[in-house]
């Protein structure tokens, strides 16, 4: 069953702790993306990767880090430098990252920092 | 940061009504416009990708048009059904091969 998995669905962390959100896809897609959603706002791009071992900052990269060591995996670390980490995080992938490629989304992780 | 505007923010219609939403964007550096539907408790799913001025796409009762010169796209739903209730997102690619999303239009269809 092909798709994108994100785990966990809900995550709670104490302020000042780093936390890593998992994103795995078995669609054999080259490109992967991380978005953040806050209430009343659209999806905002954090980081994206068009190919293994390469990634680019999105519009709100400060306080986040990523790695792309494997084609199927694109973990996002929310560091203690991120001032407002509580949000809903969505991972997506697309076949080749071309402008006309559809993005496929995972189910999301809701992060709450206490 | 690129500004992609969607209107209205929310919409309540009766079953059977036809409705439309607008997505506005800067017309310069246009490469592609995407429409997604996001139902509650589900993942966003793609509706259309449009790349050419004058593009029209249709999927069942849902259709979309694109005007890149004036920087807008319309999404139409004919004969709305309760299962059309969702947030409809548009997103722009300016060539960086990543999307900038609008804040969405939330549609509620009352039976």
Tab-separated table of C-alpha atoms in Angstrom:
chain	number	residue	atom	x	y	z
A	1	UNK	CA	0.000	0.000	0.000
A	2	UNK	CA	1.850	3.063	-1.272
A	3	UNK	CA	1.812	6.321	0.567
A	4	UNK	CA	3.392	8.692	3.029
A	5	UNK	CA	3.562	7.966	6.720
A	6	UNK	CA	4.198	10.449	9.475
A	7	UNK	CA	4.704	9.489	13.046
A	8	UNK	CA	3.586	10.074	15.639
A	9	UNK	CA	0.170	11.623	15.083
A	10	UNK	CA	0.414	13.659	18.294
A	11	UNK	CA	3.629	14.728	19.976
A	12	UNK	CA	4.173	16.579	23.214
A	13	UNK	CA	7.477	18.074	24.230
A	14	UNK	CA	8.776	20.352	26.912
A	15	UNK	CA	10.017	23.789	25.959
A	16	UNK	CA	13.733	23.803	25.165
A	17	UNK	CA	13.852	20.238	23.868
A	18	UNK	CA	14.638	19.331	20.288
A	19	UNK	CA	12.163	16.971	18.649
A	20	UNK	CA	12.333	15.031	15.380
A	21	UNK	CA	9.270	14.361	13.237
A	22	UNK	CA	9.371	11.354	10.981
A	23	UNK	CA	8.297	11.263	7.316
A	24	UNK	CA	8.618	8.151	5.168
A	25	UNK	CA	7.330	7.497	1.639
A	26	UNK	CA	7.265	4.347	-0.448
A	27	UNK	CA	6.117	6.045	-3.647
A	28	UNK	CA	9.658	6.173	-5.061
A	29	UNK	CA	9.346	9.955	-5.257
A	30	UNK	CA	12.434	12.103	-5.657
A	31	UNK	CA	11.109	15.276	-4.021
A	32	UNK	CA	9.916	15.740	-0.444
A	33	UNK	CA	8.573	18.728	1.464
A	34	UNK	CA	7.751	19.903	4.977
A	35	UNK	CA	4.947	22.354	5.705
A	36	UNK	CA	3.583	23.885	8.839
A	37	UNK	CA	-0.007	24.955	9.457
A	38	UNK	CA	-1.167	27.364	12.138
A	39	UNK	CA	-4.828	28.187	12.854
A	40	UNK	CA	-6.311	30.466	10.210
A	41	UNK	CA	-3.237	30.234	8.002
A	42	UNK	CA	-2.342	28.256	4.942
A	43	UNK	CA	0.455	25.750	4.661
A	44	UNK	CA	3.875	27.371	4.945
A	45	UNK	CA	6.937	25.733	3.450
A	46	UNK	CA	9.718	24.903	5.911
A	47	UNK	CA	12.226	22.856	3.874
A	48	UNK	CA	12.208	20.882	0.670
A	49	UNK	CA	14.437	18.373	-1.031
A	50	UNK	CA	14.524	17.572	-4.742
A	51	UNK	CA	17.027	14.759	-4.442
A	52	UNK	CA	18.878	12.672	-1.894
A	53	UNK	CA	21.617	14.507	0.021
A	54	UNK	CA	20.315	17.910	-1.060
A	55	UNK	CA	17.710	20.240	0.440
A	56	UNK	CA	16.707	23.901	0.355
A	57	UNK	CA	15.258	26.290	2.903
A	58	UNK	CA	11.631	27.213	2.440
A	59	UNK	CA	9.895	30.348	3.647
A	60	UNK	CA	10.101	29.668	7.400
A	61	UNK	CA	13.234	27.542	7.909
A	62	UNK	CA	14.552	29.303	11.014
A	63	UNK	CA	14.608	26.971	14.024
A	64	UNK	CA	14.260	23.818	11.914
A	65	UNK	CA	16.717	21.358	10.393
A	66	UNK	CA	16.345	18.427	7.995
A	67	UNK	CA	18.343	15.620	6.459
A	68	UNK	CA	17.831	13.567	3.313
A	69	UNK	CA	20.148	10.597	3.553
A	70	UNK	CA	17.688	8.181	1.964
A	71	UNK	CA	15.230	8.698	-0.863
A	72	UNK	CA	12.300	7.484	1.189
A	73	UNK	CA	12.963	9.474	4.364
A	74	UNK	CA	12.954	13.207	5.173
A	75	UNK	CA	12.967	13.789	8.957
A	76	UNK	CA	12.367	17.268	10.356
A	77	UNK	CA	13.972	18.405	13.604
A	78	UNK	CA	12.294	21.207	15.492
A	79	UNK	CA	15.032	22.806	17.546
A	80	UNK	CA	14.836	24.844	20.709
A	81	UNK	CA	15.585	27.898	18.549
A	82	UNK	CA	12.107	27.709	16.989
A	83	UNK	CA	10.144	30.328	18.907
A	84	UNK	CA	6.625	29.010	18.301
A	85	UNK	CA	6.914	25.288	17.565
A	86	UNK	CA	3.358	24.307	18.480
A	87	UNK	CA	1.655	23.629	15.150
A	88	UNK	CA	0.420	20.986	12.735
A	89	UNK	CA	3.211	19.631	10.493
A	90	UNK	CA	2.581	18.067	7.106
A	91	UNK	CA	5.046	16.157	4.964
A	92	UNK	CA	4.555	15.735	1.223
A	93	UNK	CA	6.309	14.186	-1.733
A	94	UNK	CA	6.181	14.480	-5.511
A	95	UNK	CA	7.497	12.373	-8.304
A	96	UNK	CA	10.269	14.538	-9.669
A	97	UNK	CA	9.689	17.952	-8.162
A	98	UNK	CA	8.735	19.509	-11.487
A	99	UNK	CA	6.355	22.469	-11.330
A	100	UNK	CA	3.435	20.477	-12.731
A	101	UNK	CA	3.914	17.490	-10.404
A	102	UNK	CA	1.179	16.803	-7.895
A	103	UNK	CA	2.216	16.658	-4.262
A	104	UNK	CA	0.990	13.805	-2.089
A	105	UNK	CA	0.563	14.504	1.593
A	106	UNK	CA	0.967	12.468	4.736
A	107	UNK	CA	-1.544	12.497	7.611
A	108	UNK	CA	0.391	15.079	9.627
A	109	UNK	CA	1.842	15.367	13.127
A	110	UNK	CA	0.406	17.760	15.686
A	111	UNK	CA	3.215	19.033	17.889
A	112	UNK	CA	2.457	20.678	21.206
A	113	UNK	CA	5.254	22.235	23.199
A	114	UNK	CA	4.406	22.650	26.846
B	1	UNK	CA	7.449	36.133	0.527
B	2	UNK	CA	4.952	35.595	-2.284
B	3	UNK	CA	1.336	36.469	-1.478
B	4	UNK	CA	-1.347	34.031	-2.620
B	5	UNK	CA	-4.800	35.268	-1.649
B	6	UNK	CA	-7.966	33.211	-1.503
B	7	UNK	CA	-11.513	34.479	-1.139
B	8	UNK	CA	-13.845	34.080	0.495
B	9	UNK	CA	-12.318	32.675	3.695
B	10	UNK	CA	-15.415	30.581	4.300
B	11	UNK	CA	-18.664	29.802	2.585
B	12	UNK	CA	-21.903	28.137	3.664
B	13	UNK	CA	-24.200	26.903	0.884
B	14	UNK	CA	-27.211	24.654	0.584
B	15	UNK	CA	-27.088	21.286	-1.129
B	16	UNK	CA	-27.614	21.795	-4.839
B	17	UNK	CA	-26.207	25.335	-4.933
B	18	UNK	CA	-23.381	26.108	-7.299
B	19	UNK	CA	-20.472	28.057	-5.912
B	20	UNK	CA	-17.099	29.464	-6.830
B	21	UNK	CA	-13.930	30.638	-5.105
B	22	UNK	CA	-11.070	32.849	-6.177
B	23	UNK	CA	-7.321	32.506	-5.923
B	24	UNK	CA	-5.253	35.636	-6.662
B	25	UNK	CA	-1.509	35.722	-7.148
B	26	UNK	CA	1.237	37.956	-8.567
B	27	UNK	CA	1.249	37.383	-12.303
B	28	UNK	CA	5.013	37.647	-12.684
B	29	UNK	CA	7.166	34.503	-12.455
B	30	UNK	CA	4.212	32.165	-12.855
B	31	UNK	CA	5.003	28.525	-13.518
B	32	UNK	CA	2.058	26.497	-12.224
B	33	UNK	CA	-1.048	26.766	-10.087
B	34	UNK	CA	-2.315	23.858	-8.017
B	35	UNK	CA	-5.717	23.303	-6.380
B	36	UNK	CA	-6.072	20.915	-3.443
B	37	UNK	CA	-9.051	19.747	-1.403
B	38	UNK	CA	-8.533	19.147	2.318
B	39	UNK	CA	-11.276	17.313	4.152
B	40	UNK	CA	-11.355	17.250	7.932
B	41	UNK	CA	-9.211	14.459	9.435
B	42	UNK	CA	-7.756	13.603	6.029
B	43	UNK	CA	-4.692	14.645	4.030
B	44	UNK	CA	-4.900	17.297	1.312
B	45	UNK	CA	-5.505	15.749	-2.079
B	46	UNK	CA	-4.791	17.229	-5.482
B	47	UNK	CA	-7.601	18.458	-7.703
B	48	UNK	CA	-5.872	20.238	-10.560
B	49	UNK	CA	-2.531	21.522	-11.790
B	50	UNK	CA	-2.668	24.301	-14.365
B	51	UNK	CA	0.256	25.787	-16.216
B	52	UNK	CA	-1.063	27.687	-19.242
B	53	UNK	CA	-2.999	30.925	-19.451
B	54	UNK	CA	-6.588	30.096	-20.318
B	55	UNK	CA	-6.319	26.546	-18.960
B	56	UNK	CA	-9.604	24.978	-17.951
B	57	UNK	CA	-9.726	21.731	-16.005
B	58	UNK	CA	-12.707	19.636	-14.964
B	59	UNK	CA	-13.222	16.704	-12.616
B	60	UNK	CA	-16.845	15.686	-12.220
B	61	UNK	CA	-18.772	18.675	-10.836
B	62	UNK	CA	-15.619	20.652	-10.080
B	63	UNK	CA	-13.863	22.823	-12.622
B	64	UNK	CA	-11.155	25.472	-12.594
B	65	UNK	CA	-9.955	28.246	-14.859
B	66	UNK	CA	-6.698	30.145	-14.966
B	67	UNK	CA	-5.768	33.671	-16.026
B	68	UNK	CA	-2.024	34.154	-15.608
B	69	UNK	CA	-1.965	37.630	-17.155
B	70	UNK	CA	-4.235	39.103	-14.518
B	71	UNK	CA	-3.172	36.673	-11.800
B	72	UNK	CA	-6.238	34.724	-10.771
B	73	UNK	CA	-7.851	31.316	-10.869
B	74	UNK	CA	-11.461	30.360	-10.204
B	75	UNK	CA	-12.684	27.070	-8.799
B	76	UNK	CA	-16.320	26.196	-9.508
B	77	UNK	CA	-18.474	23.534	-7.899
B	78	UNK	CA	-21.726	22.775	-9.669
B	79	UNK	CA	-24.610	21.425	-7.585
B	80	UNK	CA	-22.738	21.260	-4.259
B	81	UNK	CA	-23.156	18.106	-2.185
B	82	UNK	CA	-22.443	17.612	1.538
B	83	UNK	CA	-19.392	15.517	0.612
B	84	UNK	CA	-17.899	18.615	-1.054
B	85	UNK	CA	-17.497	20.164	2.395
B	86	UNK	CA	-13.785	20.778	2.795
B	87	UNK	CA	-11.118	23.459	2.689
B	88	UNK	CA	-10.000	24.257	-0.841
B	89	UNK	CA	-6.387	25.382	-1.162
B	90	UNK	CA	-4.632	26.963	-4.084
B	91	UNK	CA	-0.858	27.000	-4.369
B	92	UNK	CA	1.594	28.684	-6.700
B	93	UNK	CA	4.922	27.516	-8.058
B	94	UNK	CA	7.128	30.355	-9.276
B	95	UNK	CA	9.781	28.034	-10.628
B	96	UNK	CA	11.534	27.035	-7.436
B	97	UNK	CA	9.688	23.703	-7.654
B	98	UNK	CA	8.027	24.201	-4.294
B	99	UNK	CA	4.583	25.574	-3.506
B	100	UNK	CA	3.335	28.717	-1.807
B	101	UNK	CA	-0.158	28.101	-0.492
B	102	UNK	CA	-3.041	30.459	0.107
B	103	UNK	CA	-4.920	30.261	3.386
B	104	UNK	CA	-7.812	28.375	1.817
B	105	UNK	CA	-11.572	28.676	1.402
B	106	UNK	CA	-13.584	26.601	3.854
B	107	UNK	CA	-16.785	25.287	2.260
B	108	UNK	CA	-19.712	23.921	4.277
B	109	UNK	CA	-22.581	22.363	2.309
B	110	UNK	CA	-25.790	21.997	4.303
B	111	UNK	CA	-28.037	19.045	3.360
